[in-house]
Amino acid sequence: MRSSALVLGYHGCDRKVGEGILSGEGHLRASANDYDWLGSGIYFWESNPKRALEWAEFVKSDSKLSAAHIHDPFVIGAIIDPGNCLDLLEPDSIRIIEESYRRFTAILSAADAPLPKNQRRGGKWAIRRLDCAVVNYAHDFRAQTEKPEFDTVRAAFEEGEPLYPTAGFHRRTHIQLCVRNPAQIIGYFRPIEQ
């Protein structure tokens, strides 16, 4: 779970926001939507500036997709030290999420409260309220039990149509990195493609 390799992440945003950050006006803001796939934090496309730009263009076309309004799609790069990473490509992290789900559902059941639900949009799991709640609960539980907090969360997402009939490869599969601790962002940069 401790990562020593730096990661390049790309964030799609409005040009005004990106240029402000590149000129030293602060950090990107954390997202705290109840449907964010990896819980609360600053989201990056790992090693994928084109997908970050596609996202910014997608949000521009449908402003209901994000609280941030995008008028001029832009991509900002970041050098990220994952630090203590809840990496959902590793068995130990997967076990943490499985255990967090068991604890979270037991608490809600005891309180007779409804379990959040993931929802499909266009045949895919697009609105991840349950996943978000479980990941955020994992962070809360670690804080309550005085275990080291996770700086980042990382996961692969199968997305888009299969590349060909019966393919296991999908057109928009990507790795997402959610930065919970902004101190893990070493610096920002302007990708050359811009």
Tab-separated table of C-alpha atoms in Angstrom:
chain	number	residue	atom	x	y	z
A	1	MET	CA	0.000	0.000	0.000
A	2	ARG	CA	2.970	2.325	0.430
A	3	SER	CA	4.044	3.508	-3.004
A	4	SER	CA	7.464	4.915	-3.770
A	5	ALA	CA	6.938	5.622	-7.482
A	6	LEU	CA	5.749	9.024	-8.623
A	7	VAL	CA	2.669	9.136	-10.851
A	8	LEU	CA	1.669	11.562	-13.577
A	9	GLY	CA	-2.001	12.445	-13.280
A	10	TYR	CA	-4.177	14.564	-15.551
A	11	HIS	CA	-7.224	16.558	-14.513
A	12	GLY	CA	-9.840	17.908	-16.922
A	13	CYS	CA	-11.132	21.343	-15.969
A	14	ASP	CA	-11.977	24.779	-17.323
A	15	ARG	CA	-9.023	26.661	-18.815
A	16	LYS	CA	-9.478	29.542	-16.339
A	17	VAL	CA	-9.140	27.121	-13.403
A	18	GLY	CA	-6.148	25.334	-14.931
A	19	GLU	CA	-4.293	28.518	-15.856
A	20	GLY	CA	-4.903	29.906	-12.365
A	21	ILE	CA	-3.365	26.834	-10.757
A	22	LEU	CA	-0.419	26.864	-13.179
A	23	SER	CA	0.222	30.502	-12.206
A	24	GLY	CA	0.359	29.549	-8.518
A	25	GLU	CA	-3.162	30.464	-7.367
A	26	GLY	CA	-3.618	27.345	-5.252
A	27	HIS	CA	-4.678	23.715	-5.650
A	28	LEU	CA	-7.446	21.903	-7.434
A	29	ARG	CA	-10.487	21.496	-5.196
A	30	ALA	CA	-11.543	18.130	-3.841
A	31	SER	CA	-14.782	16.637	-5.071
A	32	ALA	CA	-17.210	15.439	-2.403
A	33	ASN	CA	-20.134	14.163	-4.456
A	34	ASP	CA	-21.978	11.164	-3.019
A	35	TYR	CA	-21.408	9.316	-6.311
A	36	ASP	CA	-17.634	9.801	-6.712
A	37	TRP	CA	-16.255	6.351	-7.528
A	38	LEU	CA	-13.294	6.467	-5.149
A	39	GLY	CA	-14.747	8.658	-2.418
A	40	SER	CA	-13.897	12.270	-1.690
A	41	GLY	CA	-10.759	13.823	-3.172
A	42	ILE	CA	-9.117	15.358	-6.240
A	43	TYR	CA	-9.506	13.088	-9.273
A	44	PHE	CA	-6.871	12.400	-11.905
A	45	TRP	CA	-6.643	10.172	-14.964
A	46	GLU	CA	-3.396	8.284	-14.433
A	47	SER	CA	-0.974	8.749	-17.374
A	48	ASN	CA	-3.840	9.729	-19.688
A	49	PRO	CA	-4.161	13.409	-20.702
A	50	LYS	CA	-6.447	12.592	-23.646
A	51	ARG	CA	-9.059	10.994	-21.371
A	52	ALA	CA	-8.861	14.016	-19.062
A	53	LEU	CA	-9.586	16.289	-22.031
A	54	GLU	CA	-12.432	14.020	-23.199
A	55	TRP	CA	-13.915	14.299	-19.703
A	56	ALA	CA	-13.683	18.102	-19.733
A	57	GLU	CA	-15.356	18.193	-23.158
A	58	PHE	CA	-18.055	15.783	-21.944
A	59	VAL	CA	-18.800	17.976	-18.910
A	60	LYS	CA	-18.938	21.065	-21.142
A	61	SER	CA	-21.600	19.334	-23.260
A	62	ASP	CA	-23.726	18.423	-20.210
A	63	SER	CA	-23.276	20.733	-17.224
A	64	LYS	CA	-25.362	18.415	-14.988
A	65	LEU	CA	-22.432	15.972	-14.890
A	66	SER	CA	-20.291	18.087	-12.581
A	67	ALA	CA	-20.584	20.878	-10.055
A	68	ALA	CA	-17.725	22.594	-11.892
A	69	HIS	CA	-18.811	24.377	-15.062
A	70	ILE	CA	-16.501	24.035	-18.034
A	71	HIS	CA	-16.647	26.630	-20.806
A	72	ASP	CA	-13.187	26.052	-22.311
A	73	PRO	CA	-11.986	22.424	-21.795
A	74	PHE	CA	-8.418	22.243	-20.512
A	75	VAL	CA	-6.055	19.691	-18.965
A	76	ILE	CA	-3.624	20.262	-16.150
A	77	GLY	CA	-0.969	17.694	-15.276
A	78	ALA	CA	0.227	16.840	-11.786
A	79	ILE	CA	3.205	14.990	-10.366
A	80	ILE	CA	1.803	12.886	-7.538
A	81	ASP	CA	3.440	10.880	-4.776
A	82	PRO	CA	0.756	8.250	-3.998
A	83	GLY	CA	2.143	7.877	-0.463
A	84	ASN	CA	-0.041	5.572	1.616
A	85	CYS	CA	-2.269	4.432	-1.247
A	86	LEU	CA	-5.454	2.398	-1.033
A	87	ASP	CA	-4.632	0.678	-4.323
A	88	LEU	CA	-7.565	-1.419	-5.490
A	89	LEU	CA	-5.277	-3.322	-7.830
A	90	GLU	CA	-3.610	-4.937	-4.772
A	91	PRO	CA	-5.032	-7.760	-2.589
A	92	ASP	CA	-4.492	-6.006	0.774
A	93	SER	CA	-6.446	-2.945	-0.344
A	94	ILE	CA	-9.213	-5.092	-1.798
A	95	ARG	CA	-9.561	-6.842	1.573
A	96	ILE	CA	-9.841	-3.454	3.311
A	97	ILE	CA	-12.742	-2.486	1.045
A	98	GLU	CA	-14.458	-5.868	1.511
A	99	GLU	CA	-14.200	-5.522	5.297
A	100	SER	CA	-15.352	-1.898	5.141
A	101	TYR	CA	-18.421	-2.979	3.188
A	102	ARG	CA	-19.259	-5.613	5.841
A	103	ARG	CA	-18.881	-3.108	8.685
A	104	PHE	CA	-20.733	-0.348	6.836
A	105	THR	CA	-23.707	-2.552	5.969
A	106	ALA	CA	-23.873	-3.886	9.545
A	107	ILE	CA	-24.022	-0.322	10.916
A	108	LEU	CA	-26.762	0.692	8.483
A	109	SER	CA	-28.704	-2.500	9.174
A	110	ALA	CA	-28.536	-1.924	12.937
A	111	ALA	CA	-29.791	1.636	12.406
A	112	ASP	CA	-32.494	0.396	10.015
A	113	ALA	CA	-31.095	2.846	7.437
A	114	PRO	CA	-31.133	2.244	3.676
A	115	LEU	CA	-27.969	1.165	1.900
A	116	PRO	CA	-26.838	3.568	-0.850
A	117	LYS	CA	-27.103	2.050	-4.321
A	118	ASN	CA	-24.943	2.133	-7.391
A	119	GLN	CA	-26.986	2.974	-10.466
A	120	ARG	CA	-26.621	2.131	-14.123
A	121	ARG	CA	-26.630	4.739	-16.837
A	122	GLY	CA	-26.356	3.565	-20.411
A	123	GLY	CA	-25.984	-0.052	-19.239
A	124	LYS	CA	-22.890	0.724	-17.095
A	125	TRP	CA	-22.434	1.358	-13.378
A	126	ALA	CA	-22.092	5.125	-13.706
A	127	ILE	CA	-23.416	6.517	-10.435
A	128	ARG	CA	-21.435	4.922	-7.632
A	129	ARG	CA	-23.159	5.983	-4.400
A	130	LEU	CA	-22.521	2.645	-2.662
A	131	ASP	CA	-18.873	2.491	-3.756
A	132	CYS	CA	-18.349	6.085	-2.632
A	133	ALA	CA	-19.931	5.444	0.773
A	134	VAL	CA	-17.865	2.289	1.346
A	135	VAL	CA	-14.574	3.966	0.408
A	136	ASN	CA	-15.360	7.014	2.562
A	137	TYR	CA	-16.312	4.677	5.422
A	138	ALA	CA	-12.943	2.895	5.053
A	139	HIS	CA	-11.229	6.265	5.566
A	140	ASP	CA	-13.456	7.147	8.542
A	141	PHE	CA	-12.846	3.755	10.178
A	142	ARG	CA	-9.066	4.137	9.838
A	143	ALA	CA	-9.237	7.578	11.451
A	144	GLN	CA	-11.389	6.239	14.332
A	145	THR	CA	-9.019	3.326	14.958
A	146	GLU	CA	-5.955	5.576	14.679
A	147	LYS	CA	-4.497	3.702	11.725
A	148	PRO	CA	-2.466	5.675	9.178
A	149	GLU	CA	-4.776	7.513	6.827
A	150	PHE	CA	-4.652	6.882	3.096
A	151	ASP	CA	-3.250	9.736	1.032
A	152	THR	CA	-4.614	8.447	-2.261
A	153	VAL	CA	-6.995	5.849	-3.715
A	154	ARG	CA	-6.286	4.125	-7.030
A	155	ALA	CA	-8.429	1.801	-9.146
A	156	ALA	CA	-8.948	0.576	-12.697
A	157	PHE	CA	-12.328	1.100	-14.313
A	158	GLU	CA	-13.618	-0.948	-17.206
A	159	GLU	CA	-15.558	1.522	-19.273
A	160	GLY	CA	-16.931	1.823	-22.767
A	161	GLU	CA	-17.850	-0.698	-25.403
A	162	PRO	CA	-15.848	-3.890	-26.009
A	163	LEU	CA	-13.240	-3.443	-28.764
A	164	TYR	CA	-14.700	-6.411	-30.664
A	165	PRO	CA	-17.295	-9.161	-30.015
A	166	THR	CA	-16.554	-11.067	-26.752
A	167	ALA	CA	-13.501	-8.845	-26.098
A	168	GLY	CA	-12.235	-8.397	-22.565
A	169	PHE	CA	-10.791	-5.015	-23.609
A	170	HIS	CA	-12.992	-1.929	-23.517
A	171	ARG	CA	-12.648	1.334	-25.407
A	172	ARG	CA	-12.490	3.664	-22.375
A	173	THR	CA	-10.896	1.554	-19.621
A	174	HIS	CA	-8.640	3.685	-17.443
A	175	ILE	CA	-6.905	4.027	-14.097
A	176	GLN	CA	-8.239	6.720	-11.802
A	177	LEU	CA	-6.290	8.251	-8.930
A	178	CYS	CA	-8.086	10.133	-6.167
A	179	VAL	CA	-5.844	12.358	-4.055
A	180	ARG	CA	-7.201	12.826	-0.538
A	181	ASN	CA	-4.133	14.594	0.836
A	182	PRO	CA	-3.204	17.552	-1.435
A	183	ALA	CA	0.326	17.536	0.053
A	184	GLN	CA	0.920	14.453	-2.142
A	185	ILE	CA	0.723	16.684	-5.222
A	186	ILE	CA	4.343	17.663	-5.758
A	187	GLY	CA	3.658	20.068	-8.594
A	188	TYR	CA	1.477	20.953	-11.550
A	189	PHE	CA	2.473	21.232	-15.196
A	190	ARG	CA	1.087	22.038	-18.643
A	191	PRO	CA	0.977	18.917	-20.851
A	192	ILE	CA	2.768	19.381	-24.192
A	193	GLU	CA	-0.286	18.272	-26.203
A	194	GLN	CA	-1.923	21.596	-25.332
